[in-house]
Amino acid sequence: MSEMIDIALTVNGEQVRARVEARRHLIDFLRLDLGLMGSHIGCEHGVCGACTVRVDGDIVRGCLVLAASLDGARVDTIEGISDTGEIRDLQDAFIARNAAQCGFCTPGMLMAAADLLKHQPQASREEIREHMSGNYCRCTGYQAIVDAVETTAKARAAKA
Amino acid sequence: MKAPRFSYVRPASLTEALNLLAEKGPEARLLAGGQSLLAALAFRLSDPQVLIDISKLPELTGVTRVGDKIRIGAGTTHSALGRDALIASAVPLIAQAIPHIAHPAIRNRGTIGGSLAYADPAAELPACVVALEADLVARSKTGERRIKAADFFTGLFSTALEPGEILTALEVPVASASDRCALVEVARRSGDYAMAGVALKATLAGDRIIAIRPVFFGLGDAPVLAHGAAQALTGGPPTGERIAAAKAALATDLDPPGDQHGGPEMKRHLAGVVLERAIARMTNSEARAA
């Protein structure tokens, strides 16, 4: 039992060992300890969705997960799923639809949208809105974001 | 804001967790999904010396049928409940509640035991377990006891759990063919805590309501079972007249405090709205309840 905890985990496919403060949340760990600045800190209490990342394949609020609890876990961030090409089409659709304005919410939006496309590839606009409702865009560019997700869903369905 | 300093420990078994909890006493907090606790720590509303992480304990997860009851491990996440076939068929009220709880990223971490033990008066699951007459199973170093859901919620964010106890599971009666259920709430945005909501379970004979338990959330300092409304609805089909009488009975059943959403009169009005919608949903849908 300690204020400093040793963890070994996989981040974007790479093995990482670290000693973290018990109170350090996942996003501070990613940004400050690993230099992965793609995940953003907005509200820091679980409301805004800017810090959405994957833990063991499922999206989570990074600010509501302690790094100390992630020994043995697999973490994937916007940097990782960009590098693998998993969301290239979704990112292209965001650009085509001008779905990123100031860009602050965009990494979280992409993580949440990728999760929806994986689990509900046939999602309707209503279902897209519902799934994305935990991610805030203070530019209020929701229409374009929903457009981009819908475009990607339809394009993937046509290819399948 | 950053959380205050604390220590962290992840016990490997329930026994080890209970020993740690007994040893550390009130300076320890249990960390399950952390979706409320870590936000509270970020606001520095809580200042524990140590967090005991029970989120990975195998003893606390899973949904199983045990006789005429469904046993739900306290550490089962909302997402896992939402995709569980046994929950969908045997405890449909909980299946209905899940999409209302926050957002997918939070449902992936948050647990049913955490939600019940946290006892937010505006949360869905506490109201559900009261409507379902579930038993909540609490373990301590000295043994195990069952607490009726109706006795579990003792006030604002407080429960009947004693120091040294961990909520390990809940046991819910399997829905029968004559049961119906519904959960309806009003919230400003999808995923927000409800301004007002109701979870109800009813037993029907044909179109007659033989028994009904409408339990309101967001309308008191704990889930509120509306006895007067239940009485007004029992003994016949849910006609307009009976529904009007039930809504009128809410004037004495409920004593809602005002909150950031509005005053007591608005909350009372919303209670009537959600009750009427829930009865409509319950009677329109063929979904069995429970």
Tab-separated table of N, CA and C in Angstrom, chain B residues 36-148:
chain	number	residue	atom	x	y	z
B	36	SER	N	-18.086	7.694	-9.937
B	36	SER	CA	-18.525	8.775	-9.044
B	36	SER	C	-17.404	9.165	-8.097
B	37	LEU	N	-16.705	8.166	-7.542
B	37	LEU	CA	-15.672	8.457	-6.535
B	37	LEU	C	-14.542	9.300	-7.106
B	38	LEU	N	-14.060	8.973	-8.313
B	38	LEU	CA	-12.925	9.720	-8.844
B	38	LEU	C	-13.330	11.151	-9.203
B	39	ALA	N	-14.592	11.353	-9.611
B	39	ALA	CA	-15.071	12.718	-9.841
B	39	ALA	C	-15.154	13.467	-8.513
B	40	ALA	N	-15.637	12.791	-7.464
B	40	ALA	CA	-15.731	13.428	-6.144
B	40	ALA	C	-14.336	13.788	-5.624
B	41	LEU	N	-13.363	12.924	-5.890
B	41	LEU	CA	-11.991	13.208	-5.460
B	41	LEU	C	-11.429	14.406	-6.232
B	42	ALA	N	-11.779	14.496	-7.524
B	42	ALA	CA	-11.299	15.627	-8.325
B	42	ALA	C	-11.849	16.946	-7.772
B	43	PHE	N	-13.035	16.890	-7.201
B	43	PHE	CA	-13.629	18.081	-6.567
B	43	PHE	C	-13.158	18.240	-5.121
B	44	ARG	N	-12.364	17.288	-4.658
B	44	ARG	CA	-11.903	17.254	-3.261
B	44	ARG	C	-13.068	17.253	-2.278
B	45	LEU	N	-14.114	16.523	-2.649
B	45	LEU	CA	-15.254	16.351	-1.749
B	45	LEU	C	-15.001	15.197	-0.795
B	46	SER	N	-13.945	14.452	-1.039
B	46	SER	CA	-13.634	13.295	-0.227
B	46	SER	C	-12.120	13.290	-0.038
B	47	ASP	N	-11.647	12.813	1.107
B	47	ASP	CA	-10.208	12.864	1.392
B	47	ASP	C	-9.760	11.572	2.071
B	48	PRO	N	-9.857	10.451	1.361
B	48	PRO	CA	-9.497	9.166	1.974
B	48	PRO	C	-7.982	9.010	2.054
B	49	GLN	N	-7.517	8.198	2.996
B	49	GLN	CA	-6.080	7.914	3.056
B	49	GLN	C	-5.693	6.839	2.054
B	50	VAL	N	-6.634	5.926	1.827
B	50	VAL	CA	-6.298	4.821	0.932
B	50	VAL	C	-7.531	4.389	0.145
B	51	LEU	N	-7.316	4.062	-1.135
B	51	LEU	CA	-8.369	3.466	-1.950
B	51	LEU	C	-8.086	1.974	-2.075
B	52	ILE	N	-9.091	1.182	-1.757
B	52	ILE	CA	-8.979	-0.271	-1.910
B	52	ILE	C	-9.724	-0.637	-3.188
B	53	ASP	N	-8.974	-1.048	-4.204
B	53	ASP	CA	-9.540	-1.279	-5.537
B	53	ASP	C	-10.166	-2.679	-5.607
B	54	ILE	N	-11.496	-2.720	-5.621
B	54	ILE	CA	-12.183	-4.011	-5.677
B	54	ILE	C	-12.714	-4.307	-7.081
B	55	SER	N	-12.294	-3.495	-8.067
B	55	SER	CA	-12.895	-3.615	-9.402
B	55	SER	C	-12.513	-4.905	-10.126
B	56	LYS	N	-11.409	-5.517	-9.726
B	56	LYS	CA	-10.989	-6.716	-10.454
B	56	LYS	C	-11.294	-8.014	-9.705
B	57	LEU	N	-12.002	-7.924	-8.594
B	57	LEU	CA	-12.221	-9.138	-7.793
B	57	LEU	C	-13.159	-10.097	-8.514
B	58	PRO	N	-12.704	-11.303	-8.812
B	58	PRO	CA	-13.551	-12.248	-9.565
B	58	PRO	C	-14.819	-12.625	-8.796
B	59	GLU	N	-14.760	-12.568	-7.451
B	59	GLU	CA	-15.939	-12.945	-6.650
B	59	GLU	C	-17.115	-11.995	-6.882
B	60	LEU	N	-16.836	-10.809	-7.428
B	60	LEU	CA	-17.883	-9.788	-7.489
B	60	LEU	C	-18.537	-9.653	-8.856
B	61	THR	N	-18.116	-10.443	-9.845
B	61	THR	CA	-18.685	-10.192	-11.174
B	61	THR	C	-19.560	-11.342	-11.646
B	62	GLY	N	-20.422	-11.029	-12.576
B	62	GLY	CA	-21.200	-12.046	-13.259
B	62	GLY	C	-22.663	-12.067	-12.883
B	63	VAL	N	-23.440	-12.640	-13.784
B	63	VAL	CA	-24.886	-12.762	-13.620
B	63	VAL	C	-25.225	-14.241	-13.718
B	64	THR	N	-25.878	-14.777	-12.675
B	64	THR	CA	-26.210	-16.203	-12.704
B	64	THR	C	-27.625	-16.418	-12.186
B	65	ARG	N	-28.242	-17.494	-12.639
B	65	ARG	CA	-29.549	-17.847	-12.110
B	65	ARG	C	-29.362	-18.821	-10.960
B	66	VAL	N	-29.988	-18.498	-9.819
B	66	VAL	CA	-29.920	-19.378	-8.654
B	66	VAL	C	-31.364	-19.627	-8.216
B	67	GLY	N	-31.914	-20.772	-8.616
B	67	GLY	CA	-33.314	-21.058	-8.309
B	67	GLY	C	-34.223	-20.053	-9.006
B	68	ASP	N	-35.121	-19.405	-8.231
B	68	ASP	CA	-36.042	-18.437	-8.836
B	68	ASP	C	-35.506	-17.007	-8.712
B	69	LYS	N	-34.201	-16.895	-8.505
B	69	LYS	CA	-33.596	-15.565	-8.406
B	69	LYS	C	-32.440	-15.416	-9.399
B	70	ILE	N	-32.176	-14.153	-9.753
B	70	ILE	CA	-30.989	-13.832	-10.535
B	70	ILE	C	-30.007	-13.176	-9.585
B	71	ARG	N	-28.798	-13.747	-9.542
B	71	ARG	CA	-27.753	-13.170	-8.699
B	71	ARG	C	-26.839	-12.324	-9.568
B	72	ILE	N	-26.721	-11.051	-9.210
B	72	ILE	CA	-25.885	-10.124	-9.975
B	72	ILE	C	-24.711	-9.711	-9.099
B	73	GLY	N	-23.502	-10.014	-9.529
B	73	GLY	CA	-22.315	-9.603	-8.785
B	73	GLY	C	-22.219	-8.089	-8.748
B	74	ALA	N	-21.828	-7.550	-7.580
B	74	ALA	CA	-21.826	-6.098	-7.400
B	74	ALA	C	-20.855	-5.406	-8.344
B	75	GLY	N	-19.815	-6.132	-8.770
B	75	GLY	CA	-18.814	-5.522	-9.638
B	75	GLY	C	-19.151	-5.604	-11.118
B	76	THR	N	-20.336	-6.078	-11.460
B	76	THR	CA	-20.734	-6.167	-12.864
B	76	THR	C	-20.958	-4.764	-13.422
B	77	THR	N	-20.351	-4.477	-14.557
B	77	THR	CA	-20.486	-3.118	-15.106
B	77	THR	C	-21.861	-2.926	-15.756
B	78	HIS	N	-22.228	-1.658	-15.872
B	78	HIS	CA	-23.492	-1.331	-16.540
B	78	HIS	C	-23.508	-1.884	-17.969
B	79	SER	N	-22.375	-1.757	-18.673
B	79	SER	CA	-22.311	-2.268	-20.054
B	79	SER	C	-22.551	-3.769	-20.100
B	80	ALA	N	-21.925	-4.492	-19.161
B	80	ALA	CA	-22.102	-5.949	-19.139
B	80	ALA	C	-23.559	-6.303	-18.866
B	81	LEU	N	-24.209	-5.565	-17.973
B	81	LEU	CA	-25.637	-5.823	-17.700
B	81	LEU	C	-26.478	-5.541	-18.936
B	82	GLY	N	-26.104	-4.477	-19.659
B	82	GLY	CA	-26.875	-4.064	-20.824
B	82	GLY	C	-26.841	-5.085	-21.947
B	83	ARG	N	-25.782	-5.905	-22.015
B	83	ARG	CA	-25.730	-6.900	-23.102
B	83	ARG	C	-25.946	-8.316	-22.597
B	84	ASP	N	-26.380	-8.479	-21.348
B	84	ASP	CA	-26.548	-9.815	-20.771
B	84	ASP	C	-27.931	-10.379	-21.132
B	85	ALA	N	-27.945	-11.549	-21.744
B	85	ALA	CA	-29.222	-12.136	-22.195
B	85	ALA	C	-30.118	-12.507	-21.013
B	86	LEU	N	-29.518	-12.954	-19.914
B	86	LEU	CA	-30.309	-13.338	-18.742
B	86	LEU	C	-30.971	-12.105	-18.119
B	87	ILE	N	-30.257	-10.997	-18.062
B	87	ILE	CA	-30.849	-9.747	-17.549
B	87	ILE	C	-32.002	-9.329	-18.464
B	88	ALA	N	-31.780	-9.389	-19.778
B	88	ALA	CA	-32.819	-8.958	-20.725
B	88	ALA	C	-34.100	-9.759	-20.545
B	89	SER	N	-33.982	-11.062	-20.307
B	89	SER	CA	-35.185	-11.887	-20.236
B	89	SER	C	-35.757	-11.966	-18.825
B	90	ALA	N	-34.909	-11.970	-17.800
B	90	ALA	CA	-35.399	-12.233	-16.448
B	90	ALA	C	-35.474	-10.989	-15.568
B	91	VAL	N	-34.741	-9.934	-15.909
B	91	VAL	CA	-34.783	-8.692	-15.125
B	91	VAL	C	-34.875	-7.496	-16.083
B	92	PRO	N	-35.946	-7.456	-16.897
B	92	PRO	CA	-35.989	-6.445	-17.968
B	92	PRO	C	-36.008	-5.001	-17.452
B	93	LEU	N	-36.420	-4.788	-16.202
B	93	LEU	CA	-36.412	-3.411	-15.693
B	93	LEU	C	-34.981	-2.866	-15.659
B	94	ILE	N	-34.039	-3.702	-15.243
B	94	ILE	CA	-32.638	-3.257	-15.222
B	94	ILE	C	-32.133	-3.060	-16.651
B	95	ALA	N	-32.523	-3.947	-17.557
B	95	ALA	CA	-32.125	-3.770	-18.964
B	95	ALA	C	-32.637	-2.428	-19.499
B	96	GLN	N	-33.870	-2.061	-19.102
B	96	GLN	CA	-34.429	-0.769	-19.537
B	96	GLN	C	-33.679	0.413	-18.946
B	97	ALA	N	-33.162	0.228	-17.727
B	97	ALA	CA	-32.510	1.344	-17.027
B	97	ALA	C	-31.150	1.690	-17.622
B	98	ILE	N	-30.437	0.671	-18.120
B	98	ILE	CA	-29.030	0.865	-18.494
B	98	ILE	C	-28.806	2.017	-19.493
B	99	PRO	N	-29.586	2.096	-20.591
B	99	PRO	CA	-29.293	3.173	-21.549
B	99	PRO	C	-29.449	4.582	-20.960
B	100	HIS	N	-30.161	4.688	-19.830
B	100	HIS	CA	-30.336	6.001	-19.208
B	100	HIS	C	-29.149	6.400	-18.337
B	101	ILE	N	-28.276	5.425	-18.033
B	101	ILE	CA	-27.187	5.712	-17.102
B	101	ILE	C	-26.015	6.339	-17.844
B	102	ALA	N	-25.813	7.625	-17.645
B	102	ALA	CA	-24.645	8.333	-18.194
B	102	ALA	C	-24.439	8.011	-19.672
B	103	HIS	N	-23.199	7.668	-20.036
B	103	HIS	CA	-22.819	7.507	-21.433
B	103	HIS	C	-22.009	6.227	-21.584
B	104	PRO	N	-21.842	5.739	-22.837
B	104	PRO	CA	-21.151	4.454	-23.018
B	104	PRO	C	-19.800	4.365	-22.301
B	105	ALA	N	-18.980	5.419	-22.379
B	105	ALA	CA	-17.643	5.343	-21.778
B	105	ALA	C	-17.727	5.189	-20.257
B	106	ILE	N	-18.760	5.741	-19.665
B	106	ILE	CA	-18.942	5.625	-18.211
B	106	ILE	C	-19.569	4.278	-17.862
B	107	ARG	N	-20.488	3.814	-18.702
B	107	ARG	CA	-21.111	2.503	-18.449
B	107	ARG	C	-20.092	1.363	-18.544
B	108	ASN	N	-19.021	1.589	-19.313
B	108	ASN	CA	-17.989	0.549	-19.425
B	108	ASN	C	-17.220	0.350	-18.122
B	109	ARG	N	-17.201	1.343	-17.234
B	109	ARG	CA	-16.452	1.235	-15.976
B	109	ARG	C	-17.375	1.121	-14.773
B	110	GLY	N	-18.453	1.904	-14.772
B	110	GLY	CA	-19.344	1.981	-13.607
B	110	GLY	C	-19.989	0.637	-13.326
B	111	THR	N	-20.189	0.332	-12.027
B	111	THR	CA	-20.736	-0.963	-11.637
B	111	THR	C	-22.069	-0.793	-10.909
B	112	ILE	N	-22.861	-1.849	-10.918
B	112	ILE	CA	-24.158	-1.779	-10.246
B	112	ILE	C	-23.961	-1.665	-8.733
B	113	GLY	N	-22.982	-2.384	-8.187
B	113	GLY	CA	-22.744	-2.289	-6.747
B	113	GLY	C	-22.288	-0.900	-6.341
B	114	GLY	N	-21.428	-0.315	-7.177
B	114	GLY	CA	-20.969	1.042	-6.903
B	114	GLY	C	-22.114	2.026	-6.902
B	115	SER	N	-23.005	1.888	-7.870
B	115	SER	CA	-24.150	2.793	-7.954
B	115	SER	C	-25.058	2.654	-6.734
B	116	LEU	N	-25.300	1.406	-6.313
B	116	LEU	CA	-26.184	1.185	-5.158
B	116	LEU	C	-25.539	1.698	-3.871
B	117	ALA	N	-24.245	1.410	-3.694
B	117	ALA	CA	-23.573	1.813	-2.460
B	117	ALA	C	-23.368	3.321	-2.386
B	118	TYR	N	-23.264	3.958	-3.545
B	118	TYR	CA	-23.100	5.411	-3.578
B	118	TYR	C	-24.426	6.102	-3.239
B	119	ALA	N	-25.540	5.488	-3.681
B	119	ALA	CA	-26.891	5.922	-3.282
B	119	ALA	C	-27.204	7.360	-3.660
B	120	ASP	N	-26.884	7.705	-4.897
B	120	ASP	CA	-27.320	9.012	-5.389
B	120	ASP	C	-28.840	8.974	-5.551
B	121	PRO	N	-29.556	9.928	-4.975
B	121	PRO	CA	-31.020	9.874	-5.025
B	121	PRO	C	-31.600	10.060	-6.421
B	122	ALA	N	-30.783	10.558	-7.364
B	122	ALA	CA	-31.282	10.741	-8.727
B	122	ALA	C	-30.876	9.592	-9.644
B	123	ALA	N	-30.212	8.563	-9.109
B	123	ALA	CA	-29.750	7.455	-9.934
B	123	ALA	C	-30.878	6.457	-10.192
B	124	GLU	N	-30.774	5.748	-11.317
B	124	GLU	CA	-31.827	4.818	-11.742
B	124	GLU	C	-31.801	3.503	-10.959
B	125	LEU	N	-30.605	2.915	-10.788
B	125	LEU	CA	-30.557	1.546	-10.258
B	125	LEU	C	-31.070	1.405	-8.824
B	126	PRO	N	-30.808	2.374	-7.926
B	126	PRO	CA	-31.417	2.245	-6.590
B	126	PRO	C	-32.948	2.129	-6.665
B	127	ALA	N	-33.574	2.948	-7.514
B	127	ALA	CA	-35.035	2.867	-7.649
B	127	ALA	C	-35.453	1.512	-8.216
B	128	CYS	N	-34.688	1.011	-9.180
B	128	CYS	CA	-35.010	-0.289	-9.785
B	128	CYS	C	-35.005	-1.401	-8.733
B	129	VAL	N	-33.966	-1.448	-7.907
B	129	VAL	CA	-33.877	-2.572	-6.973
B	129	VAL	C	-34.954	-2.490	-5.899
B	130	VAL	N	-35.407	-1.266	-5.574
B	130	VAL	CA	-36.521	-1.144	-4.630
B	130	VAL	C	-37.815	-1.631	-5.306
B	131	ALA	N	-38.021	-1.239	-6.559
B	131	ALA	CA	-39.216	-1.694	-7.281
B	131	ALA	C	-39.224	-3.218	-7.409
B	132	LEU	N	-38.041	-3.799	-7.589
B	132	LEU	CA	-37.930	-5.244	-7.828
B	132	LEU	C	-37.900	-6.066	-6.541
B	133	GLU	N	-37.893	-5.384	-5.384
B	133	GLU	CA	-37.795	-6.063	-4.092
B	133	GLU	C	-36.583	-6.993	-4.051
B	134	ALA	N	-35.451	-6.447	-4.499
B	134	ALA	CA	-34.196	-7.220	-4.486
B	134	ALA	C	-33.664	-7.327	-3.062
B	135	ASP	N	-32.846	-8.353	-2.842
B	135	ASP	CA	-32.051	-8.448	-1.619
B	135	ASP	C	-30.622	-8.061	-1.954
B	136	LEU	N	-30.018	-7.234	-1.093
B	136	LEU	CA	-28.629	-6.835	-1.300
B	136	LEU	C	-27.758	-7.615	-0.316
B	137	VAL	N	-26.694	-8.197	-0.860
B	137	VAL	CA	-25.851	-9.074	-0.048
B	137	VAL	C	-24.610	-8.302	0.405
B	138	ALA	N	-24.420	-8.216	1.731
B	138	ALA	CA	-23.269	-7.508	2.290
B	138	ALA	C	-22.389	-8.501	3.026
B	139	ARG	N	-21.057	-8.411	2.769
B	139	ARG	CA	-20.103	-9.302	3.438
B	139	ARG	C	-19.193	-8.492	4.332
B	140	SER	N	-18.858	-9.049	5.475
B	140	SER	CA	-17.823	-8.458	6.311
B	140	SER	C	-16.917	-9.600	6.755
B	141	LYS	N	-15.922	-9.281	7.559
B	141	LYS	CA	-15.021	-10.332	8.040
B	141	LYS	C	-15.779	-11.370	8.855
B	142	THR	N	-16.873	-10.932	9.481
B	142	THR	CA	-17.574	-11.833	10.391
B	142	THR	C	-18.700	-12.598	9.726
B	143	GLY	N	-19.030	-12.285	8.478
B	143	GLY	CA	-20.083	-13.064	7.838
B	143	GLY	C	-20.810	-12.290	6.763
B	144	GLU	N	-21.974	-12.838	6.402
B	144	GLU	CA	-22.732	-12.290	5.287
B	144	GLU	C	-24.155	-12.027	5.759
B	145	ARG	N	-24.769	-10.949	5.280
B	145	ARG	CA	-26.181	-10.730	5.583
B	145	ARG	C	-26.879	-10.168	4.352
B	146	ARG	N	-28.206	-10.350	4.331
B	146	ARG	CA	-29.012	-9.831	3.239
B	146	ARG	C	-29.847	-8.658	3.744
B	147	ILE	N	-29.872	-7.593	2.949
B	147	ILE	CA	-30.622	-6.397	3.318
B	147	ILE	C	-31.671	-6.176	2.237
B	148	LYS	N	-32.922	-6.006	2.649
B	148	LYS	CA	-33.962	-5.715	1.653
B	148	LYS	C	-33.693	-4.348	1.032
